[in-house]
Coordinates of C-alpha atoms and ligand atoms in Angstrom, one line a residue:
M62 CA -31.0 -12.3 27.2
T63 CA -29.0 -12.6 23.7
K64 CA -27.6 -15.9 22.5
V65 CA -24.1 -15.9 22.4
I66 CA -22.9 -16.6 19.0
H67 CA -19.9 -19.3 18.5
Y68 CA -17.7 -19.0 15.7
G69 CA -15.3 -22.0 14.0
I70 CA -12.3 -20.2 12.3
I71 CA -10.2 -22.2 9.6
G72 CA -7.0 -20.9 9.0
C73 CA -5.4 -17.9 11.9
G74 CA -2.4 -16.1 10.7
M75 CA -2.3 -12.4 10.0
M76 CA -5.9 -11.9 8.9
G77 CA -7.3 -14.5 11.2
Q78 CA -6.1 -12.7 13.9
E79 CA -7.7 -9.2 13.1
H80 CA -10.9 -11.2 12.7
L81 CA -10.1 -12.3 16.4
R82 CA -9.6 -8.9 17.5
N83 CA -12.7 -7.6 16.0
I84 CA -14.7 -10.4 16.9
A85 CA -13.9 -9.9 20.6
L86 CA -15.4 -6.3 20.5
L87 CA -18.5 -7.5 19.5
K88 CA -21.3 -8.4 22.2
D89 CA -22.2 -12.1 23.2
T90 CA -20.1 -13.6 20.7
N91 CA -17.5 -16.6 21.3
V92 CA -14.4 -18.1 19.6
K93 CA -15.3 -21.8 20.1
A94 CA -12.6 -23.4 18.1
I95 CA -9.5 -23.1 15.6
Y96 CA -8.0 -25.2 13.3
E97 CA -4.3 -23.3 12.3
P98 CA -1.9 -25.7 11.4
D99 CA 1.5 -23.3 12.3
I100 CA 2.5 -23.4 15.3
E101 CA 3.7 -19.9 15.7
M102 CA 0.9 -18.6 14.5
A103 CA -1.4 -21.1 16.5
K104 CA 0.5 -19.5 19.6
K105 CA -0.4 -15.8 18.5
A106 CA -4.2 -16.9 18.0
Y107 CA -4.3 -18.7 21.7
A108 CA -2.8 -15.3 23.3
L109 CA -6.1 -13.6 21.7
A110 CA -8.9 -16.6 22.0
P111 CA -7.0 -18.4 24.8
N112 CA -10.8 -20.2 25.3
A113 CA -11.0 -21.6 21.9
I114 CA -10.3 -25.3 21.2
F115 CA -7.7 -25.5 18.8
T116 CA -8.2 -28.8 16.7
H117 CA -5.6 -31.0 14.9
T118 CA -7.8 -30.9 11.8
I119 CA -10.8 -29.1 9.8
N120 CA -13.1 -32.4 10.2
D121 CA -12.6 -32.0 14.1
L122 CA -13.6 -28.5 14.2
L123 CA -16.6 -29.2 12.0
S124 CA -17.8 -32.3 14.4
I125 CA -18.2 -29.0 17.4
D126 CA -22.0 -29.1 17.5
D127 CA -22.4 -25.9 19.2
I128 CA -20.4 -24.0 16.8
D129 CA -22.9 -21.3 14.9
C130 CA -20.9 -19.9 12.1
L131 CA -17.5 -20.5 10.0
L132 CA -14.7 -17.9 9.0
I133 CA -12.2 -19.1 6.5
V134 CA -9.2 -17.4 6.8
S135 CA -6.7 -19.9 5.3
P136 CA -4.2 -19.2 2.0
N137 CA -6.3 -18.4 -1.1
F138 CA -5.4 -21.6 -2.5
C139 CA -7.2 -23.6 0.0
H140 CA -10.7 -21.7 -0.2
I141 CA -12.2 -23.5 -2.9
D142 CA -11.6 -27.1 -1.5
Q143 CA -12.1 -26.0 2.1
L144 CA -15.7 -24.8 1.1
M145 CA -16.1 -28.4 -0.6
Q146 CA -14.9 -30.0 2.8
I147 CA -17.9 -27.8 4.6
L148 CA -20.7 -29.0 2.4
D149 CA -19.9 -32.0 2.8
K150 CA -20.0 -32.1 6.4
R151 CA -22.1 -29.1 7.8
H152 CA -24.5 -25.8 6.4
I153 CA -24.1 -22.9 8.6
P154 CA -23.3 -19.4 7.8
I155 CA -19.6 -18.6 6.6
L156 CA -17.7 -15.9 5.8
I157 CA -15.1 -16.5 3.9
E158 CA -11.7 -14.4 2.8
K159 CA -11.3 -13.0 -0.5
P160 CA -10.5 -14.2 -3.1
L161 CA -13.3 -17.2 -3.4
F162 CA -10.8 -19.1 -5.7
T163 CA -7.9 -18.7 -7.6
N164 CA -7.7 -20.8 -10.9
E165 CA -10.6 -20.7 -13.5
N166 CA -10.4 -24.3 -13.2
D167 CA -12.3 -24.0 -9.6
V168 CA -15.3 -22.8 -11.1
A169 CA -17.0 -26.4 -11.7
K170 CA -16.6 -26.9 -8.0
L171 CA -17.7 -23.4 -7.4
K172 CA -21.4 -24.2 -9.0
K173 CA -21.5 -27.5 -7.3
F174 CA -21.1 -25.6 -3.7
R175 CA -23.4 -22.8 -5.0
D176 CA -26.2 -25.5 -5.9
A177 CA -25.8 -27.6 -2.8
Y178 CA -25.1 -25.7 -0.1
K179 CA -28.0 -24.8 2.2
S180 CA -26.8 -22.2 4.6
H181 CA -25.5 -18.2 3.5
V182 CA -22.0 -17.5 2.3
W183 CA -20.7 -13.6 2.8
V184 CA -17.2 -13.2 0.7
A185 CA -15.2 -10.8 3.0
M186 CA -14.9 -7.3 1.3
E187 CA -13.4 -5.5 3.8
Y188 CA -13.2 -2.3 1.3
R189 CA -16.4 -1.9 0.9
Y190 CA -16.7 -1.2 4.7
M191 CA -14.2 1.5 5.4
P192 CA -15.7 4.6 6.3
P193 CA -14.1 6.7 3.6
I194 CA -15.5 4.6 1.2
Q195 CA -18.7 4.7 2.9
A196 CA -18.9 8.3 3.0
L197 CA -18.2 8.1 -0.6
S198 CA -20.3 5.7 -1.7
E199 CA -23.1 7.7 0.3
K200 CA -22.5 11.5 -1.8
I201 CA -21.3 9.7 -4.9
L202 CA -24.3 10.6 -7.3
Q203 CA -24.9 13.7 -5.1
S204 CA -21.8 15.0 -5.7
T205 CA -21.2 13.8 -9.5
G206 CA -24.5 14.1 -10.9
K207 CA -23.6 10.5 -12.7
I208 CA -20.5 8.8 -12.7
N209 CA -18.9 8.7 -15.5
M210 CA -15.5 7.6 -14.7
L211 CA -14.1 6.0 -12.1
T212 CA -10.6 5.9 -10.6
I213 CA -8.8 3.6 -7.9
K214 CA -5.6 4.4 -7.6
E215 CA -3.4 2.2 -4.8
H216 CA 0.1 2.8 -4.1
R217 CA 1.4 0.8 -1.5
F218 CA 4.1 -1.5 0.1
P219 CA 5.0 -4.8 -1.3
F220 CA 3.1 -8.0 -0.6
L221 CA 4.1 -8.9 3.1
E222 CA 5.7 -12.3 4.1
K223 CA 3.6 -15.1 4.5
V224 CA 3.2 -18.8 6.4
N225 CA 4.9 -20.7 4.0
D226 CA 5.2 -17.7 1.3
W227 CA 2.0 -18.5 -0.3
N228 CA 2.1 -15.1 -1.5
R229 CA 4.8 -15.3 -3.9
F230 CA 3.4 -17.3 -6.7
N231 CA 0.1 -16.9 -8.5
K232 CA -0.6 -20.4 -8.6
Y233 CA -1.1 -20.2 -4.8
S234 CA -2.5 -16.4 -4.7
G235 CA -4.4 -16.3 -8.1
G236 CA -1.9 -13.6 -8.8
T237 CA -2.1 -10.3 -7.7
L238 CA -5.1 -8.9 -10.0
V239 CA -7.2 -11.9 -8.4
E240 CA -5.3 -11.8 -4.8
K241 CA -5.7 -8.0 -3.9
C242 CA -7.3 -6.5 -7.1
C243 CA -10.6 -8.1 -6.7
H244 CA -11.3 -5.9 -3.8
F245 CA -10.9 -3.0 -6.1
F246 CA -13.0 -4.8 -9.0
D247 CA -15.9 -5.5 -6.5
L248 CA -15.9 -1.8 -5.4
M249 CA -16.4 -0.9 -9.4
R250 CA -19.6 -2.9 -9.6
L251 CA -20.8 -1.7 -6.2
L252 CA -20.1 2.1 -7.0
I253 CA -21.1 1.6 -10.7
K254 CA -24.2 -0.2 -10.0
S255 CA -23.9 -2.0 -13.3
E256 CA -21.7 -5.1 -14.9
P257 CA -18.2 -5.2 -16.5
I258 CA -18.4 -5.9 -20.6
R259 CA -14.7 -5.3 -21.3
I260 CA -11.4 -5.5 -19.5
M261 CA -7.7 -4.9 -20.9
A262 CA -4.7 -4.6 -18.9
S263 CA -1.5 -3.8 -19.1
A264 CA 1.2 -5.3 -16.1
S265 CA 4.3 -6.3 -15.0
Q266 CA 6.7 -7.7 -12.5
S267 CA 9.3 -4.5 -12.1
V268 CA 10.6 -4.1 -8.9
N269 CA 9.3 -6.7 -5.9
H270 CA 10.6 -9.6 -5.2
L271 CA 12.8 -10.4 -8.0
D272 CA 16.0 -11.0 -5.8
E273 CA 14.0 -13.8 -3.5
S274 CA 14.1 -17.7 -4.0
Y275 CA 11.6 -20.4 -2.8
D276 CA 13.1 -23.9 -3.4
G277 CA 15.2 -22.2 -6.6
K278 CA 12.0 -20.5 -7.8
T279 CA 11.6 -16.8 -8.2
P280 CA 8.0 -14.8 -7.4
D281 CA 6.3 -14.5 -10.3
I282 CA 3.7 -12.1 -9.3
I283 CA 2.8 -8.5 -10.4
D284 CA 3.9 -5.6 -9.0
N285 CA 2.3 -2.7 -11.0
A286 CA -0.5 -2.4 -13.6
Y287 CA -3.0 -0.4 -15.4
V288 CA -6.7 -1.9 -15.7
I289 CA -9.3 -0.2 -17.8
V290 CA -12.7 -1.8 -17.4
E291 CA -16.0 -0.5 -19.7
F292 CA -19.2 -1.3 -18.1
K293 CA -22.8 -1.9 -19.6
N294 CA -24.2 1.3 -18.7
N295 CA -21.4 3.1 -20.4
V296 CA -19.4 4.1 -17.6
R297 CA -15.4 3.3 -17.5
A298 CA -13.2 2.7 -15.0
M299 CA -9.6 2.4 -14.4
L300 CA -7.4 0.6 -12.1
E301 CA -3.9 2.0 -11.0
L302 CA -1.8 -0.3 -8.9
C303 CA 1.8 0.2 -7.6
M304 CA 2.8 -2.3 -5.3
F305 CA 6.5 -0.2 -4.3
A306 CA 5.2 3.2 -3.1
E307 CA 4.8 2.8 0.6
G308 CA 6.4 6.5 0.5
S309 CA 2.9 7.6 -0.3
R310 CA 0.5 9.3 2.3
Y311 CA -2.4 7.7 1.5
Q312 CA -2.7 4.3 -0.2
E313 CA -6.0 4.5 -2.1
E314 CA -7.1 7.8 -3.9
I315 CA -10.5 6.9 -5.5
S316 CA -12.0 9.7 -7.5
A317 CA -15.7 9.7 -9.3
V318 CA -16.7 12.4 -12.0
G319 CA -19.6 13.0 -13.5
P320 CA -21.7 16.1 -15.3
I321 CA -22.0 18.3 -12.3
G322 CA -18.3 17.6 -10.3
K323 CA -16.1 14.8 -8.8
I324 CA -15.7 13.2 -5.6
E325 CA -12.4 11.8 -4.2
A326 CA -11.8 9.3 -1.2
L327 CA -8.3 9.4 0.2
V328 CA -7.1 6.2 2.2
P329 CA -4.6 5.7 4.6
G330 CA -2.8 2.4 4.8
P331 CA -2.0 0.7 8.3
G332 CA -1.6 3.4 10.8
R333 CA 1.5 0.3 12.0
F334 CA 3.4 1.1 9.0
W335 CA 3.2 4.7 9.3
P336 CA 6.7 6.2 10.4
E337 CA 6.7 7.5 14.0
H338 CA 9.2 10.3 13.0
L339 CA 6.2 11.9 11.0
G340 CA 3.8 12.6 13.6
P341 CA 0.5 10.5 14.0
A342 CA -0.8 8.2 10.9
P343 CA -2.6 10.5 7.8
T344 CA -6.5 10.6 8.7
P345 CA -8.9 9.4 6.1
K346 CA -10.2 12.3 3.7
L347 CA -13.3 12.9 1.6
I348 CA -13.0 15.6 -1.2
I349 CA -15.9 17.2 -3.0
S350 CA -15.2 19.5 -6.3
P351 CA -18.0 21.1 -7.7
R352 CA -17.9 22.7 -11.2
K353 CA -19.8 25.2 -10.3
P354 CA -18.8 27.2 -8.2
Q355 CA -15.7 25.9 -8.1
G356 CA -14.0 24.9 -4.9
P357 CA -13.0 21.7 -3.4
I358 CA -14.6 20.9 0.3
H359 CA -12.3 18.7 2.3
E360 CA -13.9 16.6 5.1
D361 CA -11.9 14.7 7.3
I362 CA -13.0 11.2 8.5
F363 CA -12.5 9.7 11.5
V364 CA -12.3 6.0 12.8
D365 CA -12.3 5.3 16.3
E366 CA -8.9 4.6 17.7
E367 CA -9.9 1.4 19.2
L368 CA -11.1 -0.1 15.8
L369 CA -7.9 1.4 14.2
N370 CA -6.2 -1.0 16.8
A371 CA -7.8 -4.1 15.7
G372 CA -6.5 -4.3 12.3
D373 CA -5.3 -3.0 9.2
H374 CA -8.3 -2.1 7.6
N375 CA -9.5 1.6 8.7
G376 CA -12.1 -0.6 11.2
S377 CA -13.7 -2.0 8.2
T378 CA -13.3 -5.3 10.0
F379 CA -15.2 -4.5 12.6
F380 CA -18.6 -3.0 10.7
Q381 CA -18.1 -6.3 8.4
H382 CA -18.6 -8.7 11.1
Q383 CA -21.1 -6.5 12.9
K384 CA -23.7 -7.1 9.9
F385 CA -22.4 -10.5 9.6
L386 CA -23.6 -10.9 13.1
E387 CA -26.8 -9.9 11.8
L388 CA -27.0 -12.7 9.5
V389 CA -26.1 -15.3 11.7
R390 CA -29.0 -14.1 14.2
G391 CA -31.1 -14.1 11.1
N392 CA -31.7 -10.3 11.4
L393 CA -30.2 -10.2 8.1
Q394 CA -32.0 -11.9 5.3
L395 CA -28.9 -12.2 2.9
P396 CA -25.2 -11.5 2.7
E397 CA -24.6 -8.3 2.0
V398 CA -21.4 -9.9 -0.3
S399 CA -23.1 -13.0 -2.0
L400 CA -21.0 -15.9 -3.1
L401 CA -21.8 -14.1 -6.9
D402 CA -20.0 -11.0 -5.8
G403 CA -17.1 -12.8 -4.8
W404 CA -17.4 -15.0 -7.9
K405 CA -17.9 -11.9 -10.6
A406 CA -14.6 -10.1 -8.5
V407 CA -11.9 -13.3 -9.0
A408 CA -13.7 -13.5 -12.8
M409 CA -12.5 -9.5 -13.8
G410 CA -8.9 -10.3 -11.6
L411 CA -8.5 -13.5 -13.9
A412 CA -9.7 -11.6 -16.9
A413 CA -7.5 -8.4 -16.1
Q414 CA -4.7 -11.2 -15.8
K415 CA -5.4 -12.9 -19.3
S416 CA -5.2 -9.4 -20.7
A417 CA -2.0 -8.5 -19.6
E418 CA -0.7 -11.8 -20.6
T419 CA -1.8 -11.7 -24.1
G420 CA -2.0 -8.0 -25.1
L421 CA -5.7 -8.5 -26.3
S422 CA -9.0 -7.3 -24.5
V423 CA -11.0 -9.7 -22.5
D424 CA -15.1 -10.0 -23.7
L425 CA -16.4 -10.4 -20.4
L426 CA -20.4 -10.9 -22.2
D427 CA -18.6 -14.1 -22.7
K428 CA -20.2 -16.6 -20.2
N429 CA -16.8 -18.4 -20.3
N430 CA -14.9 -15.3 -18.9
Y431 CA -17.9 -13.9 -16.2
P432 CA -20.5 -15.1 -14.4
T433 CA -24.2 -14.6 -15.3
Ligands
NAD741 N1 -10.0 -8.9 3.3 C1 -8.5 -7.9 3.2 O1 -8.0 -6.9 3.3 C2 -7.4 -9.3 3.7 C3 -6.0 -8.9 4.1 C4 -4.9 -10.0 4.5 C5 -5.5 -11.0 4.1 N2 -6.3 -11.6 3.7 C6 -7.2 -13.1 2.8 O2 -7.0 -13.8 4.4 C7 -6.6 -15.0 4.0 C8 -5.2 -15.1 4.9 O3 -4.6 -14.3 4.7 P1 -3.4 -13.9 5.9 O4 -2.5 -12.4 5.3 O5 -4.0 -14.2 7.5 O6 -2.1 -14.8 5.5 P2 -1.3 -15.7 6.3 O7 -0.1 -16.6 6.0 O8 -0.6 -14.7 7.5 O9 -2.3 -16.4 7.3 C9 -2.8 -17.8 6.4 C10 -2.6 -19.0 8.2 O10 -3.5 -20.0 7.5 C11 -3.0 -21.4 7.6 N3 -3.3 -22.3 6.6 C12 -2.0 -22.9 6.1 N4 -2.5 -23.5 5.6 C13 -3.8 -23.8 6.2 C14 -5.2 -25.0 5.8 N5 -4.9 -25.8 4.8 N6 -5.8 -24.6 6.4 C15 -6.1 -23.8 7.3 N7 -5.2 -23.0 7.5 C16 -4.2 -23.3 6.9 C17 -1.4 -21.0 8.0 O11 -0.9 -21.5 8.8 C18 -1.5 -19.2 8.4 O12 -1.5 -19.3 9.6 C19 -6.2 -15.1 2.4 O13 -7.2 -15.3 1.7 C20 -6.0 -13.5 2.6 O14 -6.1 -13.4 0.7 C21 -7.5 -10.4 3.3

């Protein structure tokens, strides 16, 4: 008989509930306990996991004996201190939502955690597990010959409302290029298979949230940016971000070009935001465009309806959980997205923000800017 794996969840708002819906699709799993301080969010989580124990503190949750693994899905600024709290109490596998930390001053704590924690940490990078991005990754070399240029364009809706509005200020979210773009910096490293050496960015807050006020303060988060990254293997990558473009058919358009051709993945945003009067939500696509003979080849990449309904990320949360469960069961030796991967993605985001502020490029060969 397969052992049931018991999960403990810290923070269970919008994304935590997506995790609950996806864990429910995995055999022999059980959400044992949830720490969620907001009553309304706790009620929604209870509706999805009625057998879970709702604890009053994180310490109470960590004291429950038969929890096998932990998920951290709290606001970004809580992550590092919660890792430290877990370090003091319980060493079991953790799946932690991105970004791992929000401020360069957190790095000292992160190093202490890395050196002392006796179990696995997997940083949740859902974009890696989206079927169209997996298809792009599988065919990228045969389609391009070798990647020379990689462009990630994200045109999407503004940041949603969050509990206590933590995503409206750089101080709590880490800033837009950390909070959400850490996904894309992670993808760049994954696809290019090299490390970044220099980053430069131009960005501003031009449209969104300017008429909002929280305790007399206006949000300070970037809503559009261009970021250029140079890699050690002489590949260059670019991120184009626009957060007032929800009219777009696709949310992410990723392209790689090399000497023999080009490959693109077109990734739709959450289906629940697609206007009903426009018919069914777009299907992800892969397009391969050889130079010789010319003639782009289009392929639809279908995602199971049940997985689409379980979240906003093209089924990726489910595929990530499948793999994380294998790690917890001991069938996978190491996390696919390590603590160092999560750290590097944040370091690139922080460097991009610094570049946008100063107008200067940031040297990522300098170990004060990027971990080795
Ligand atoms: N990988 C992805 O694609 C993706 C998508 C969305 C969110 N996220 C990440 O998931 C995390 C949660 O984001 P969200 O969208 O669910 O936000 P949210 O505001 O909907 O949920 C966060 C929850 O944490 C709770 N909380 C507040 N303080 C807490 C504390 N000290 N300890 C535990 N819980 C606390 C809040 O009450 C809230 O319910 C963030 O780190 C975010 O970056 C990742």
